[in-house]
Tab-separated table of N, CA and C in Angstrom:
chain	number	residue	atom	x	y	z
A	1	MET	N	0.843	-1.171	0.000
A	1	MET	CA	0.000	0.000	0.000
A	1	MET	C	0.895	1.245	0.000
A	2	LYS	N	0.510	2.235	-0.768
A	2	LYS	CA	1.244	3.484	-0.835
A	2	LYS	C	0.573	4.516	0.066
A	3	PHE	N	1.390	5.317	0.774
A	3	PHE	CA	0.880	6.316	1.698
A	3	PHE	C	1.329	7.697	1.258
A	4	LYS	N	0.532	8.709	1.625
A	4	LYS	CA	0.864	10.091	1.301
A	4	LYS	C	2.144	10.513	2.006
A	5	GLN	N	2.787	11.492	1.431
A	5	GLN	CA	3.963	12.086	2.048
A	5	GLN	C	3.523	12.939	3.241
A	6	ILE	N	4.364	13.016	4.249
A	6	ILE	CA	4.036	13.844	5.407
A	6	ILE	C	3.978	15.315	4.987
A	7	ALA	N	3.175	16.068	5.713
A	7	ALA	CA	2.993	17.482	5.380
A	7	ALA	C	4.178	18.330	5.843
A	8	ASP	N	4.820	17.918	6.941
A	8	ASP	CA	5.833	18.786	7.546
A	8	ASP	C	6.683	17.970	8.529
A	9	ILE	N	7.992	18.119	8.448
A	9	ILE	CA	8.912	17.347	9.286
A	9	ILE	C	8.690	17.631	10.772
A	10	GLU	N	8.611	18.902	11.139
A	10	GLU	CA	8.449	19.252	12.557
A	10	GLU	C	7.158	18.677	13.132
A	11	THR	N	6.091	18.728	12.359
A	11	THR	CA	4.814	18.182	12.814
A	11	THR	C	4.908	16.676	13.006
A	12	ALA	N	5.551	15.985	12.078
A	12	ALA	CA	5.696	14.527	12.181
A	12	ALA	C	6.472	14.149	13.438
A	13	ILE	N	7.529	14.893	13.749
A	13	ILE	CA	8.326	14.606	14.939
A	13	ILE	C	7.510	14.899	16.202
A	14	ARG	N	6.822	16.040	16.209
A	14	ARG	CA	6.011	16.411	17.379
A	14	ARG	C	4.932	15.374	17.657
A	15	ILE	N	4.225	14.955	16.640
A	15	ILE	CA	3.157	13.960	16.813
A	15	ILE	C	3.733	12.652	17.354
A	16	TYR	N	4.863	12.237	16.820
A	16	TYR	CA	5.484	10.984	17.256
A	16	TYR	C	5.766	11.007	18.761
A	17	TYR	N	6.309	12.096	19.244
A	17	TYR	CA	6.675	12.169	20.658
A	17	TYR	C	5.522	12.594	21.568
A	18	GLN	N	4.545	13.292	21.032
A	18	GLN	CA	3.463	13.800	21.860
A	18	GLN	C	2.327	12.809	22.060
A	19	TYR	N	2.048	11.967	21.080
A	19	TYR	CA	0.882	11.089	21.143
A	19	TYR	C	1.282	9.613	21.098
A	20	PRO	N	1.051	8.861	22.177
A	20	PRO	CA	1.312	7.421	22.139
A	20	PRO	C	0.370	6.707	21.155
A	21	GLU	N	-0.831	7.281	21.000
A	21	GLU	CA	-1.815	6.757	20.053
A	21	GLU	C	-2.329	7.937	19.225
A	22	ILE	N	-2.583	7.682	17.957
A	22	ILE	CA	-3.081	8.755	17.103
A	22	ILE	C	-4.401	8.358	16.453
A	23	ASP	N	-5.210	9.370	16.191
A	23	ASP	CA	-6.498	9.155	15.545
A	23	ASP	C	-6.564	10.020	14.284
A	24	ASN	N	-7.737	10.183	13.737
A	24	ASN	CA	-7.890	10.921	12.480
A	24	ASN	C	-7.386	12.362	12.579
A	25	ASN	N	-7.553	12.997	13.725
A	25	ASN	CA	-7.100	14.379	13.871
A	25	ASN	C	-5.594	14.502	13.679
A	26	GLN	N	-4.833	13.653	14.344
A	26	GLN	CA	-3.387	13.688	14.187
A	26	GLN	C	-2.973	13.249	12.782
A	27	MET	N	-3.725	12.323	12.210
A	27	MET	CA	-3.406	11.880	10.847
A	27	MET	C	-3.585	13.021	9.847
A	28	ARG	N	-4.587	13.853	10.060
A	28	ARG	CA	-4.794	15.017	9.174
A	28	ARG	C	-3.664	16.028	9.352
A	29	GLU	N	-3.175	16.184	10.573
A	29	GLU	CA	-2.016	17.054	10.797
A	29	GLU	C	-0.788	16.483	10.090
A	30	LEU	N	-0.632	15.185	10.209
A	30	LEU	CA	0.542	14.516	9.679
A	30	LEU	C	0.590	14.503	8.152
A	31	PHE	N	-0.531	14.164	7.533
A	31	PHE	CA	-0.563	13.995	6.080
A	31	PHE	C	-1.220	15.151	5.332
A	32	GLY	N	-1.788	16.100	6.042
A	32	GLY	CA	-2.548	17.141	5.375
A	32	GLY	C	-3.974	16.645	5.180
A	33	SER	N	-4.615	17.150	4.193
A	33	SER	CA	-6.016	16.806	3.959
A	33	SER	C	-6.156	15.367	3.456
A	34	ILE	N	-6.764	14.520	4.274
A	34	ILE	CA	-7.086	13.162	3.833
A	34	ILE	C	-8.542	12.883	4.188
A	35	SER	N	-9.165	12.071	3.376
A	35	SER	CA	-10.576	11.743	3.605
A	35	SER	C	-10.709	10.730	4.743
A	36	SER	N	-11.899	10.594	5.233
A	36	SER	CA	-12.166	9.608	6.285
A	36	SER	C	-11.905	8.194	5.791
A	37	SER	N	-12.216	7.933	4.529
A	37	SER	CA	-11.986	6.587	3.990
A	37	SER	C	-10.491	6.299	3.857
A	38	THR	N	-9.709	7.301	3.478
A	38	THR	CA	-8.256	7.120	3.404
A	38	THR	C	-7.695	6.885	4.799
A	39	ALA	N	-8.143	7.673	5.771
A	39	ALA	CA	-7.692	7.483	7.149
A	39	ALA	C	-8.039	6.076	7.632
A	40	ALA	N	-9.207	5.590	7.287
A	40	ALA	CA	-9.622	4.241	7.691
A	40	ALA	C	-8.712	3.181	7.069
A	41	ARG	N	-8.349	3.352	5.799
A	41	ARG	CA	-7.435	2.406	5.134
A	41	ARG	C	-6.065	2.422	5.799
A	42	TYR	N	-5.561	3.611	6.091
A	42	TYR	CA	-4.261	3.732	6.750
A	42	TYR	C	-4.292	3.060	8.124
A	43	LYS	N	-5.369	3.314	8.883
A	43	LYS	CA	-5.477	2.721	10.216
A	43	LYS	C	-5.628	1.210	10.146
A	44	LYS	N	-6.331	0.705	9.136
A	44	LYS	CA	-6.481	-0.745	9.000
A	44	LYS	C	-5.131	-1.411	8.809
A	45	ALA	N	-4.287	-0.817	7.973
A	45	ALA	CA	-2.941	-1.365	7.762
A	45	ALA	C	-2.166	-1.401	9.076
A	46	VAL	N	-2.306	-0.370	9.880
A	46	VAL	CA	-1.615	-0.312	11.173
A	46	VAL	C	-2.205	-1.334	12.138
A	47	LYS	N	-3.527	-1.421	12.190
A	47	LYS	CA	-4.161	-2.373	13.107
A	47	LYS	C	-3.791	-3.810	12.769
A	48	ASP	N	-3.662	-4.115	11.479
A	48	ASP	CA	-3.220	-5.456	11.082
A	48	ASP	C	-1.825	-5.738	11.631
A	49	GLU	N	-0.941	-4.754	11.540
A	49	GLU	CA	0.421	-4.920	12.069
A	49	GLU	C	0.410	-4.966	13.594
A	50	GLN	N	-0.459	-4.211	14.234
A	50	GLN	CA	-0.570	-4.270	15.688
A	50	GLN	C	-0.954	-5.671	16.139
A	51	ILE	N	-1.823	-6.326	15.389
A	51	ILE	CA	-2.205	-7.703	15.708
A	51	ILE	C	-0.981	-8.608	15.616
A	52	ASN	N	-0.187	-8.434	14.550
A	52	ASN	CA	1.036	-9.239	14.384
A	52	ASN	C	2.013	-9.023	15.531
A	53	ARG	N	2.093	-7.813	16.034
A	53	ARG	CA	3.041	-7.471	17.104
A	53	ARG	C	2.423	-7.589	18.492
A	54	ASP	N	1.151	-7.925	18.552
A	54	ASP	CA	0.410	-7.997	19.817
A	54	ASP	C	0.466	-6.669	20.580
A	55	VAL	N	0.212	-5.584	19.856
A	55	VAL	CA	0.170	-4.239	20.436
A	55	VAL	C	-1.283	-3.807	20.504
A	56	LYS	N	-1.704	-3.383	21.669
A	56	LYS	CA	-3.089	-2.958	21.861
A	56	LYS	C	-3.140	-1.444	22.066
A	57	THR	N	-4.306	-0.868	21.807
A	57	THR	CA	-4.517	0.553	22.047
A	57	THR	C	-5.648	0.732	23.056
A	58	MET	N	-5.663	1.893	23.682
A	58	MET	CA	-6.709	2.178	24.669
A	58	MET	C	-8.025	2.554	24.001
A	59	TYR	N	-7.942	3.176	22.827
A	59	TYR	CA	-9.134	3.669	22.142
A	59	TYR	C	-9.322	2.934	20.820
A	60	ILE	N	-10.546	2.538	20.544
A	60	ILE	CA	-10.836	1.732	19.360
A	60	ILE	C	-10.566	2.482	18.053
A	61	ASP	N	-10.701	3.810	18.084
A	61	ASP	CA	-10.510	4.584	16.859
A	61	ASP	C	-9.087	5.111	16.706
A	62	ALA	N	-8.175	4.692	17.582
A	62	ALA	CA	-6.786	5.139	17.527
A	62	ALA	C	-5.864	3.968	17.202
A	63	VAL	N	-4.657	4.317	16.733
A	63	VAL	CA	-3.630	3.315	16.465
A	63	VAL	C	-2.363	3.704	17.215
A	64	ASN	N	-1.531	2.735	17.489
A	64	ASN	CA	-0.268	2.964	18.170
A	64	ASN	C	0.648	3.786	17.252
A	65	THR	N	1.181	4.866	17.779
A	65	THR	CA	1.971	5.787	16.968
A	65	THR	C	3.238	5.136	16.430
A	66	GLU	N	3.949	4.411	17.265
A	66	GLU	CA	5.204	3.786	16.824
A	66	GLU	C	4.946	2.785	15.699
A	67	VAL	N	3.945	1.959	15.857
A	67	VAL	CA	3.606	0.978	14.817
A	67	VAL	C	3.146	1.705	13.547
A	68	ALA	N	2.339	2.753	13.722
A	68	ALA	CA	1.843	3.505	12.570
A	68	ALA	C	3.000	4.077	11.757
A	69	TYR	N	3.955	4.697	12.420
A	69	TYR	CA	5.076	5.283	11.695
A	69	TYR	C	5.871	4.195	10.968
A	70	ASP	N	6.040	3.046	11.597
A	70	ASP	CA	6.730	1.932	10.922
A	70	ASP	C	5.972	1.519	9.661
A	71	VAL	N	4.674	1.316	9.793
A	71	VAL	CA	3.852	0.867	8.668
A	71	VAL	C	3.834	1.911	7.560
A	72	TRP	N	3.744	3.180	7.932
A	72	TRP	CA	3.657	4.252	6.944
A	72	TRP	C	5.013	4.662	6.390
A	73	GLY	N	6.085	4.040	6.883
A	73	GLY	CA	7.417	4.323	6.360
A	73	GLY	C	7.985	5.660	6.804
A	74	ILE	N	7.588	6.118	7.982
A	74	ILE	CA	8.083	7.394	8.502
A	74	ILE	C	9.197	7.101	9.501
A	75	ASP	N	10.412	7.491	9.150
A	75	ASP	CA	11.597	7.234	9.963
A	75	ASP	C	11.904	8.475	10.801
A	76	VAL	N	11.592	8.437	12.077
A	76	VAL	CA	11.754	9.589	12.950
A	76	VAL	C	13.224	9.967	13.107
A	77	VAL	N	14.104	9.014	13.210
A	77	VAL	CA	15.534	9.311	13.350
A	77	VAL	C	16.021	10.087	12.124
A	78	ASP	N	15.607	9.662	10.942
A	78	ASP	CA	15.970	10.374	9.717
A	78	ASP	C	15.374	11.776	9.699
A	79	LEU	N	14.113	11.909	10.119
A	79	LEU	CA	13.481	13.225	10.152
A	79	LEU	C	14.201	14.164	11.122
A	80	GLU	N	14.611	13.641	12.273
A	80	GLU	CA	15.343	14.470	13.235
A	80	GLU	C	16.674	14.936	12.650
A	81	ARG	N	17.353	14.050	11.954
A	81	ARG	CA	18.625	14.404	11.310
A	81	ARG	C	18.399	15.498	10.266
A	82	ARG	N	17.361	15.335	9.467
A	82	ARG	CA	17.052	16.329	8.431
A	82	ARG	C	16.670	17.679	9.030
A	83	LEU	N	15.887	17.656	10.092
A	83	LEU	CA	15.481	18.895	10.741
A	83	LEU	C	16.700	19.610	11.328
A	84	LYS	N	17.590	18.854	11.936
A	84	LYS	CA	18.811	19.439	12.489
A	84	LYS	C	19.616	20.123	11.381
A	85	LYS	N	19.724	19.482	10.245
A	85	LYS	CA	20.465	20.062	9.112
A	85	LYS	C	19.769	21.314	8.594
A	86	LEU	N	18.453	21.262	8.466
A	86	LEU	CA	17.708	22.442	8.019
A	86	LEU	C	17.927	23.623	8.967
A	87	LYS	N	17.912	23.347	10.262
A	87	LYS	CA	18.129	24.404	11.246
A	87	LYS	C	19.541	24.964	11.139
A	88	SER	N	20.528	24.095	10.921
A	88	SER	CA	21.916	24.571	10.809
A	88	SER	C	22.107	25.436	9.564
A	89	LEU	N	21.297	25.206	8.552
A	89	LEU	CA	21.351	26.002	7.326
A	89	LEU	C	20.463	27.252	7.410
A	90	GLY	N	19.750	27.381	8.521
A	90	GLY	CA	18.854	28.520	8.693
A	90	GLY	C	17.570	28.403	7.874
A	91	LEU	N	17.221	27.194	7.514
A	91	LEU	CA	16.039	26.969	6.669
A	91	LEU	C	14.824	26.469	7.441
A	92	ALA	N	14.951	26.368	8.762
A	92	ALA	CA	13.827	25.928	9.601
A	92	ALA	C	13.798	26.795	10.842
A	93	GLN	N	12.624	26.852	11.457
A	93	GLN	CA	12.504	27.625	12.694
A	93	GLN	C	13.312	26.970	13.788
A	94	VAL	N	13.860	27.792	14.660
A	94	VAL	CA	14.682	27.269	15.760
A	94	VAL	C	13.842	26.966	16.957
């Protein structure tokens, strides 16, 4: 399955560290404008992987953030490295 590109590096990093579980609201922040059906497809892929890893969530409409980022191909370590470089070049907010 192919997933949308993240809307913004800083937002992706903030969401990863701020929310242990994410729902449609955080997904819209992360990916920009996505439909409810797209969000449902993305969450289904994550929930399938959560079953494989035996990871549970507290809320039925949320998914585990760490598993979600893995499934969606979002590498937080890489994003942090890129953000650090952007800041050193003066191309990102400090």
